[in-house]
CSV table of C-alpha atoms and ligand atoms in Angstrom, one decimal:
chain,number,residue,atom,x,y,z
A,10,MET,CA,0.0,0.0,0.0
A,11,LYS,CA,1.4,3.4,-1.0
A,12,ARG,CA,-0.2,6.7,0.2
A,13,ILE,CA,0.8,9.6,-2.1
A,14,GLY,CA,0.2,13.3,-1.7
A,15,MET,CA,0.4,15.5,-4.7
A,16,LEU,CA,0.4,19.3,-5.3
A,17,THR,CA,1.1,21.8,-8.0
A,18,SER,CA,2.6,25.2,-6.9
A,19,GLY,CA,3.6,28.5,-8.5
A,20,GLY,CA,2.5,29.8,-11.9
A,21,ASP,CA,0.7,27.2,-13.9
A,22,CYS,CA,1.8,25.9,-17.3
A,23,GLN,CA,0.8,23.4,-19.9
A,24,ALA,CA,1.3,19.6,-19.2
A,25,LEU,CA,1.0,19.7,-15.4
A,26,ASN,CA,-2.0,17.4,-15.7
A,27,ALA,CA,-0.1,15.2,-18.2
A,28,ALA,CA,2.7,14.8,-15.7
A,29,MET,CA,0.4,13.9,-12.8
A,30,ARG,CA,-1.4,11.5,-15.0
A,31,GLY,CA,2.0,9.9,-15.8
A,32,VAL,CA,2.8,9.4,-12.1
A,33,VAL,CA,-0.6,7.9,-11.3
A,34,LYS,CA,-0.9,5.7,-14.3
A,35,THR,CA,2.6,4.2,-13.5
A,36,LEU,CA,1.5,3.5,-9.9
A,37,LEU,CA,-1.9,2.1,-10.9
A,38,ASN,CA,-0.2,-0.2,-13.5
A,39,SER,CA,2.0,-1.7,-10.7
A,40,SER,CA,0.9,-4.4,-8.3
A,41,GLU,CA,0.8,-1.8,-5.4
A,42,THR,CA,-2.5,-0.6,-3.9
A,43,VAL,CA,-2.4,3.2,-4.1
A,44,GLU,CA,-4.2,6.0,-2.2
A,45,ILE,CA,-3.8,9.5,-3.7
A,46,TYR,CA,-4.5,12.8,-2.0
A,47,GLY,CA,-4.5,15.9,-4.1
A,48,PHE,CA,-3.7,19.1,-2.1
A,49,LEU,CA,-5.5,22.1,-3.5
A,50,ASP,CA,-4.0,25.4,-4.7
A,51,GLY,CA,-0.4,24.5,-4.1
A,52,TYR,CA,1.4,24.6,-0.7
A,53,LYS,CA,-1.7,26.3,0.7
A,54,GLY,CA,-3.6,23.0,0.4
A,55,LEU,CA,-0.9,21.2,2.4
A,56,ILE,CA,-0.7,24.0,5.0
A,57,TYR,CA,-4.4,24.2,5.6
A,58,ASP,CA,-5.2,20.6,4.8
A,59,LYS,CA,-7.4,21.4,1.9
A,60,ARG,CA,-7.4,18.2,-0.1
A,61,GLN,CA,-9.3,15.7,-2.1
A,62,MET,CA,-8.9,11.9,-2.3
A,63,LEU,CA,-8.4,11.1,-6.0
A,64,THR,CA,-8.8,7.9,-7.9
A,65,GLY,CA,-7.6,6.8,-11.3
A,66,LYS,CA,-10.7,8.2,-12.9
A,67,ASP,CA,-9.7,11.8,-11.9
A,68,PHE,CA,-6.6,11.4,-14.0
A,69,SER,CA,-8.4,10.0,-17.0
A,70,GLY,CA,-8.9,12.4,-20.0
A,71,ILE,CA,-6.5,15.0,-18.7
A,72,LEU,CA,-3.5,14.4,-20.9
A,73,THR,CA,-4.5,17.2,-23.2
A,74,LYS,CA,-6.0,19.5,-20.6
A,75,GLY,CA,-4.1,22.8,-19.8
A,76,GLY,CA,-3.8,24.3,-16.3
A,77,THR,CA,-3.9,22.0,-13.3
A,78,ILE,CA,-6.8,19.9,-11.9
A,79,LEU,CA,-5.5,20.6,-8.4
A,80,GLY,CA,-5.3,24.4,-8.7
A,81,THR,CA,-2.2,26.4,-7.8
A,82,SER,CA,-1.0,29.5,-6.0
A,83,ARG,CA,2.2,31.3,-5.3
A,84,THR,CA,3.5,30.7,-1.7
A,85,PRO,CA,6.8,32.6,-1.6
A,86,PHE,CA,9.7,30.7,-0.1
A,87,LYS,CA,11.1,33.9,1.5
A,88,THR,CA,8.1,34.0,3.9
A,89,ILE,CA,7.4,30.3,4.2
A,90,GLN,CA,9.1,30.2,7.7
A,91,ASP,CA,7.1,33.2,8.9
A,92,PRO,CA,3.9,32.5,10.8
A,93,ASP,CA,0.7,33.2,8.9
A,94,GLU,CA,-1.7,36.0,10.0
A,95,ASN,CA,-3.1,33.7,12.7
A,96,GLY,CA,0.3,32.7,14.0
A,97,LEU,CA,0.3,29.3,12.4
A,98,ASN,CA,3.8,27.8,11.7
A,99,LYS,CA,3.3,26.9,8.1
A,100,VAL,CA,6.2,24.4,7.8
A,101,GLU,CA,5.0,22.6,11.0
A,102,ALA,CA,1.5,22.5,9.6
A,103,MET,CA,2.7,21.0,6.4
A,104,LYS,CA,4.6,18.3,8.3
A,105,GLN,CA,1.6,17.5,10.6
A,106,ASN,CA,-0.7,17.1,7.6
A,107,TYR,CA,1.7,14.8,5.9
A,108,TYR,CA,2.1,12.7,9.0
A,109,LYS,CA,-1.6,12.8,9.8
A,110,LEU,CA,-2.4,11.1,6.5
A,111,GLN,CA,0.6,8.7,6.9
A,112,LEU,CA,1.9,9.6,3.5
A,113,ASP,CA,4.7,7.6,2.0
A,114,CYS,CA,5.6,10.5,-0.3
A,115,LEU,CA,4.7,13.9,-1.5
A,116,VAL,CA,4.9,14.6,-5.3
A,117,ILE,CA,5.4,18.3,-5.9
A,118,LEU,CA,5.2,19.9,-9.3
A,119,GLY,CA,6.7,23.4,-9.6
A,120,GLY,CA,9.4,25.8,-10.6
A,121,ASN,CA,12.2,27.6,-8.8
A,122,GLY,CA,10.4,28.9,-5.7
A,123,THR,CA,8.5,25.6,-5.3
A,124,HIS,CA,11.8,23.7,-5.3
A,125,LYS,CA,13.2,25.7,-2.5
A,126,THR,CA,10.2,24.8,-0.3
A,127,ALA,CA,10.3,21.2,-1.5
A,128,ASN,CA,13.9,20.9,-0.4
A,129,LEU,CA,13.1,22.5,2.9
A,130,LEU,CA,10.4,19.8,3.5
A,131,ARG,CA,13.0,17.2,2.5
A,132,GLN,CA,15.4,18.6,5.1
A,133,GLU,CA,12.6,18.4,7.6
A,134,GLY,CA,12.4,14.7,7.0
A,135,LEU,CA,9.5,14.3,4.4
A,136,ASN,CA,9.8,12.0,1.4
A,137,ILE,CA,9.7,14.3,-1.6
A,138,ILE,CA,9.8,13.8,-5.3
A,139,THR,CA,9.5,16.8,-7.6
A,140,LEU,CA,8.8,17.4,-11.3
A,141,PRO,CA,10.1,20.5,-13.1
A,142,LYS,CA,7.4,22.7,-14.6
A,143,THR,CA,7.7,26.2,-15.9
A,144,ILE,CA,7.4,28.0,-19.2
A,145,ASP,CA,10.6,29.8,-18.3
A,146,ASN,CA,12.8,26.7,-18.5
A,147,ASP,CA,15.0,28.2,-15.8
A,148,LEU,CA,15.3,25.2,-13.4
A,149,TRP,CA,18.8,24.1,-12.7
A,150,GLY,CA,19.6,20.4,-13.2
A,151,THR,CA,17.3,19.8,-16.2
A,152,ASP,CA,17.9,20.7,-19.8
A,153,MET,CA,14.2,21.2,-20.2
A,154,THR,CA,11.1,21.8,-18.1
A,155,PHE,CA,7.6,20.9,-19.3
A,156,GLY,CA,5.4,23.8,-20.3
A,157,PHE,CA,8.4,25.5,-22.0
A,158,GLN,CA,7.8,24.0,-25.5
A,159,SER,CA,4.1,24.7,-25.5
A,160,ALA,CA,4.8,28.3,-24.5
A,161,VAL,CA,7.5,28.6,-27.3
A,162,ASP,CA,4.8,27.5,-29.7
A,163,ILE,CA,2.4,30.2,-28.5
A,164,ALA,CA,4.9,33.0,-28.4
A,165,THR,CA,6.1,32.0,-31.9
A,166,ASP,CA,2.6,32.1,-33.2
A,167,ALA,CA,2.3,35.6,-31.8
A,168,ILE,CA,5.5,36.7,-33.6
A,169,ASP,CA,4.3,35.0,-36.8
A,170,TYR,CA,1.0,37.0,-36.7
A,171,ILE,CA,2.8,40.2,-36.0
A,172,HIS,CA,5.1,39.6,-39.0
A,173,THR,CA,2.5,40.0,-41.7
A,174,THR,CA,1.0,43.2,-40.2
A,175,ALA,CA,4.5,44.7,-39.5
A,176,ALA,CA,5.5,44.0,-43.1
A,177,SER,CA,2.3,45.6,-44.5
A,178,HIS,CA,2.8,48.8,-42.5
A,179,GLY,CA,6.6,49.0,-42.5
A,180,ARG,CA,6.6,49.3,-38.7
A,181,VAL,CA,8.9,48.4,-35.9
A,182,PHE,CA,7.1,45.8,-33.8
A,183,ILE,CA,8.0,44.6,-30.3
A,184,VAL,CA,6.6,41.3,-29.0
A,185,GLU,CA,7.0,41.0,-25.2
A,186,VAL,CA,7.6,37.4,-24.2
A,187,MET,CA,7.3,36.1,-20.6
A,188,GLY,CA,10.5,35.6,-18.5
A,189,HIS,CA,11.5,38.1,-15.8
A,190,LYS,CA,14.8,36.4,-14.9
A,191,VAL,CA,15.8,34.4,-18.0
A,192,GLY,CA,15.4,34.6,-21.7
A,193,TRP,CA,15.0,31.0,-22.8
A,194,LEU,CA,11.5,31.5,-24.0
A,195,THR,CA,12.2,34.8,-25.8
A,196,LEU,CA,15.4,33.4,-27.5
A,197,ASN,CA,13.6,30.3,-28.7
A,198,ALA,CA,10.4,32.0,-29.8
A,199,GLY,CA,12.4,34.9,-31.3
A,200,MET,CA,14.5,32.6,-33.4
A,201,ALA,CA,11.5,30.5,-34.4
A,202,GLY,CA,9.6,33.6,-35.4
A,203,GLY,CA,12.5,35.1,-37.3
A,204,ALA,CA,12.9,38.1,-35.0
A,205,ASP,CA,15.6,40.6,-36.0
A,206,ILE,CA,16.5,41.7,-32.5
A,207,ILE,CA,16.2,39.7,-29.3
A,208,LEU,CA,16.6,41.3,-25.9
A,209,ILE,CA,17.0,39.1,-22.9
A,210,PRO,CA,17.9,39.6,-19.2
A,211,GLU,CA,21.2,37.8,-19.5
A,212,ILE,CA,22.5,40.2,-22.2
A,213,PRO,CA,21.9,43.9,-21.2
A,214,TYR,CA,21.1,46.0,-24.3
A,215,ASP,CA,22.4,49.3,-25.6
A,216,ILE,CA,19.5,51.2,-27.1
A,217,ASN,CA,21.8,52.7,-29.7
A,218,LYS,CA,22.8,49.2,-30.9
A,219,VAL,CA,19.1,48.4,-31.2
A,220,VAL,CA,18.6,51.5,-33.3
A,221,ASP,CA,21.7,50.6,-35.4
A,222,LYS,CA,20.1,47.3,-36.3
A,223,ILE,CA,16.8,48.9,-37.3
A,224,GLU,CA,18.6,51.4,-39.5
A,225,GLU,CA,20.8,48.8,-41.0
A,226,ARG,CA,17.6,46.9,-42.0
A,227,ASP,CA,16.1,50.1,-43.4
A,228,LYS,CA,19.2,50.7,-45.6
A,229,LYS,CA,18.9,47.2,-46.9
A,230,GLY,CA,15.3,47.8,-47.9
A,231,SER,CA,13.6,45.8,-45.2
A,232,ARG,CA,10.7,48.0,-44.3
A,233,PHE,CA,10.0,46.5,-40.9
A,234,THR,CA,11.8,45.1,-37.8
A,235,ILE,CA,10.5,42.6,-35.3
A,236,ILE,CA,12.0,42.7,-31.8
A,237,ALA,CA,11.4,40.0,-29.3
A,238,VAL,CA,11.8,41.4,-25.8
A,239,ALA,CA,11.8,39.4,-22.6
A,240,GLU,CA,9.8,40.8,-19.6
A,241,GLY,CA,13.1,41.0,-17.8
A,242,ALA,CA,15.2,42.6,-20.5
A,243,ILE,CA,17.4,45.3,-19.1
A,244,SER,CA,19.5,48.1,-20.5
A,245,LYS,CA,23.3,48.3,-19.9
A,246,GLU,CA,22.8,51.4,-17.7
A,247,ASP,CA,20.2,49.7,-15.5
A,248,ALA,CA,22.2,46.5,-15.2
A,249,LYS,CA,24.9,48.6,-13.5
A,250,LEU,CA,22.5,49.7,-10.8
A,251,SER,CA,22.1,48.0,-7.4
A,252,LYS,CA,18.8,46.3,-6.7
A,253,LYS,CA,17.8,49.2,-4.5
A,254,GLU,CA,18.7,51.9,-7.0
A,255,LEU,CA,16.9,50.0,-9.8
A,256,LYS,CA,13.8,49.6,-7.6
A,257,LYS,CA,13.8,53.4,-6.9
A,258,LYS,CA,14.2,54.2,-10.6
A,259,MET,CA,11.4,51.8,-11.6
A,260,GLU,CA,9.0,53.5,-9.2
A,261,LYS,CA,9.3,56.6,-11.3
A,262,ASN,CA,9.2,54.8,-14.6
A,263,PRO,CA,6.1,55.8,-16.6
A,264,HIS,CA,6.1,52.8,-18.8
A,265,PRO,CA,4.1,49.7,-17.9
A,266,SER,CA,6.9,47.3,-19.0
A,267,VAL,CA,10.4,47.3,-20.6
A,268,SER,CA,8.9,46.8,-24.1
A,269,TYR,CA,7.1,50.2,-23.9
A,270,GLU,CA,10.3,51.8,-22.6
A,271,VAL,CA,12.3,50.4,-25.6
A,272,ALA,CA,9.5,51.4,-28.0
A,273,ALA,CA,9.5,55.0,-26.7
A,274,ALA,CA,13.3,55.2,-27.0
A,275,ILE,CA,13.2,53.9,-30.6
A,276,GLN,CA,10.4,56.2,-31.5
A,277,LYS,CA,12.4,59.2,-30.1
A,278,LYS,CA,15.6,58.3,-31.8
A,279,THR,CA,14.3,57.3,-35.2
A,280,GLY,CA,10.9,58.9,-35.6
A,281,ARG,CA,9.7,55.4,-36.7
A,282,GLU,CA,6.3,54.1,-35.7
A,283,VAL,CA,6.7,51.4,-33.1
A,284,ARG,CA,3.9,49.1,-31.8
A,285,VAL,CA,4.0,46.7,-28.8
A,286,THR,CA,2.2,43.4,-28.4
A,287,VAL,CA,2.1,41.5,-25.1
A,288,PRO,CA,0.7,38.0,-25.4
A,289,GLY,CA,1.1,37.7,-21.6
A,290,HIS,CA,-0.6,34.8,-19.8
A,291,MET,CA,-1.8,33.3,-23.1
A,292,GLN,CA,1.7,31.8,-23.2
A,293,ARG,CA,0.8,29.6,-20.2
A,294,GLY,CA,-2.6,28.7,-21.4
A,295,GLY,CA,-4.3,26.1,-23.5
A,296,SER,CA,-3.4,22.5,-24.3
A,297,PRO,CA,0.1,21.2,-24.0
A,298,CYS,CA,1.8,20.7,-27.4
A,299,PRO,CA,2.5,17.1,-28.3
A,300,TYR,CA,6.1,17.4,-27.3
A,301,ASP,CA,5.1,18.5,-23.8
A,302,ARG,CA,2.5,15.7,-23.5
A,303,VAL,CA,5.1,13.1,-24.2
A,304,PHE,CA,7.8,14.8,-22.2
A,305,ALA,CA,5.7,15.3,-19.1
A,306,SER,CA,4.3,11.8,-19.3
A,307,ARG,CA,7.9,10.4,-19.4
A,308,LEU,CA,8.9,12.4,-16.3
A,309,GLY,CA,5.7,11.4,-14.5
A,310,ALA,CA,6.4,7.8,-15.3
A,311,GLU,CA,9.9,8.1,-13.8
A,312,ALA,CA,8.5,9.8,-10.7
A,313,GLY,CA,6.0,6.8,-10.3
A,314,LYS,CA,9.0,4.4,-10.6
A,315,LEU,CA,10.9,6.3,-7.9
A,316,ILE,CA,7.9,6.0,-5.6
A,317,LEU,CA,7.7,2.2,-6.3
A,318,ASP,CA,11.5,1.9,-5.7
A,319,GLY,CA,11.2,3.9,-2.4
A,320,GLN,CA,13.7,6.5,-3.7
A,321,PHE,CA,13.0,10.0,-2.4
A,322,GLY,CA,14.7,13.4,-2.4
A,323,PHE,CA,14.9,13.7,-6.2
A,324,MET,CA,13.7,15.9,-9.0
A,325,VAL,CA,13.0,14.0,-12.1
A,326,GLY,CA,14.9,15.9,-14.8
A,327,TYR,CA,16.2,15.6,-18.4
A,328,LYS,CA,19.9,15.6,-19.3
A,329,ASN,CA,21.4,14.9,-22.7
A,330,ARG,CA,18.1,13.4,-23.9
A,331,GLU,CA,17.8,11.0,-21.0
A,332,VAL,CA,15.4,11.2,-18.1
A,333,VAL,CA,17.5,11.5,-14.9
A,334,ARG,CA,17.1,11.7,-11.1
A,335,VAL,CA,18.7,14.9,-9.7
A,336,PRO,CA,19.2,15.3,-5.9
A,337,LEU,CA,16.9,18.0,-4.7
A,338,GLU,CA,19.6,19.7,-2.7
A,339,ASP,CA,21.5,20.3,-5.9
A,340,VAL,CA,18.5,21.9,-7.6
A,341,ALA,CA,17.0,24.2,-5.0
A,342,GLY,CA,18.0,27.8,-5.2
A,343,LYS,CA,19.8,27.7,-8.5
A,344,LEU,CA,18.8,29.4,-11.7
A,345,LYS,CA,19.5,28.1,-15.1
A,346,ALA,CA,20.2,31.2,-17.2
A,347,ILE,CA,21.5,31.6,-20.7
A,348,SER,CA,25.3,32.2,-20.9
A,349,PRO,CA,26.0,35.0,-23.4
A,350,ASP,CA,28.7,32.7,-24.8
A,351,ALA,CA,26.2,29.8,-25.3
A,352,SER,CA,26.3,28.3,-28.8
A,353,ILE,CA,22.7,29.1,-29.4
A,354,VAL,CA,23.5,32.8,-28.9
A,355,GLN,CA,26.5,32.6,-31.2
A,356,GLU,CA,24.4,30.8,-33.9
A,357,ALA,CA,21.7,33.4,-33.6
A,358,LYS,CA,24.3,36.1,-34.1
A,359,LEU,CA,25.6,34.3,-37.2
A,360,LEU,CA,22.0,34.4,-38.5
A,361,GLY,CA,22.2,38.2,-38.2
A,362,ILE,CA,20.1,38.5,-35.1
A,363,SER,CA,21.1,41.4,-32.9
A,364,PHE,CA,21.0,41.2,-29.1
A,365,GLY,CA,21.4,44.9,-28.8
A,366,ASN,CA,24.9,44.6,-27.2
B,416,LIG,O1,5.5,31.0,-14.2
B,416,LIG,C1,6.5,31.8,-14.9
B,416,LIG,C2,5.9,33.1,-15.3
B,416,LIG,O2,4.9,32.9,-16.3
B,416,LIG,C3,7.0,34.1,-15.8
B,416,LIG,O3,7.4,33.9,-17.1
B,416,LIG,C4,6.3,35.4,-15.6
B,416,LIG,O4,7.2,36.4,-15.5
B,416,LIG,C5,5.5,35.2,-14.3
B,416,LIG,O5,5.3,33.8,-14.2
B,416,LIG,C6,4.2,35.9,-14.2
B,416,LIG,O6,3.6,35.6,-13.0
B,416,LIG,P1,2.1,35.8,-12.6
B,416,LIG,O7,1.3,34.7,-13.2
B,416,LIG,O8,2.1,35.7,-11.1
B,416,LIG,O9,1.7,37.1,-13.1
């Protein structure tokens, strides 16, 4: 008999359901009897014991369904050890609820913040297995996270749509892609959509270099320019500021996001018409793409196998095209960012893409 708890935490993404289905199918296909408890709305469900007992039926027909059948929420790691508004010790509450149900293991699906709390629970003695979800693809220890490829498809579609209208009007168009800390999504969607300029947090931009590229295209007779800008793209000047100085500067910033700031600067320097499109949370929505369905199912199956083997304290990841088990303590608190020297960046440059640096 195995008693499993499961929760999804942080921003949702495509293929969370496919991954959970993979875990449960693997367990149900074994000779073990299994009891599954789904905690609702992320760690909140575990803290306040909001849960549902689930059966195989609950996981049937969800392979293609976006979002998460368990609901999710953000429970920031930096305040997880602070008491809640009623003085409740959240970490102790999670442990008590785990022990009350006599769980053999807790399967946690999440991104960076989620993994920090998962590792804390492991340190506190709980049996934890995690699965790497996020459209940002920024989890250390895995080459890929599920949700990423589906989001690349959506962001690419957005750039494709913009291409035709940009060409007709001869405008500069900015498409803002999700990713505050890293630019994986922007870089991949930008390359897939044929963007001329890609601005990502890892490579601070110089607005004059951005303008140079637009003017170079003008001279060659290209009437339009497509710029893919990550939410977290940052100028060279801003990158030199301390966190505190930047926060202060941002408080006075009249622009709703970096894309509008870049647009205003280009408009001022060139007199060109610039438009901004923000696909926003659409990038996390809808059905997982076929790649993510297969990928999340594979990771889920491996998580199920880990449970059957009694192996805990791992994130199931993906390295060099193989599904791997990565110790949680190695994953927690580390960000997987793009190195400016990465081959994909160099190849993009060979294609003539400017990073504005
Ligand atoms: O989950 C990752 C992510 O989609 C980031 O790409 C984005 O910056 C952020 O979440 C948005 O967060 P929220 O859904 O809380 O607005």
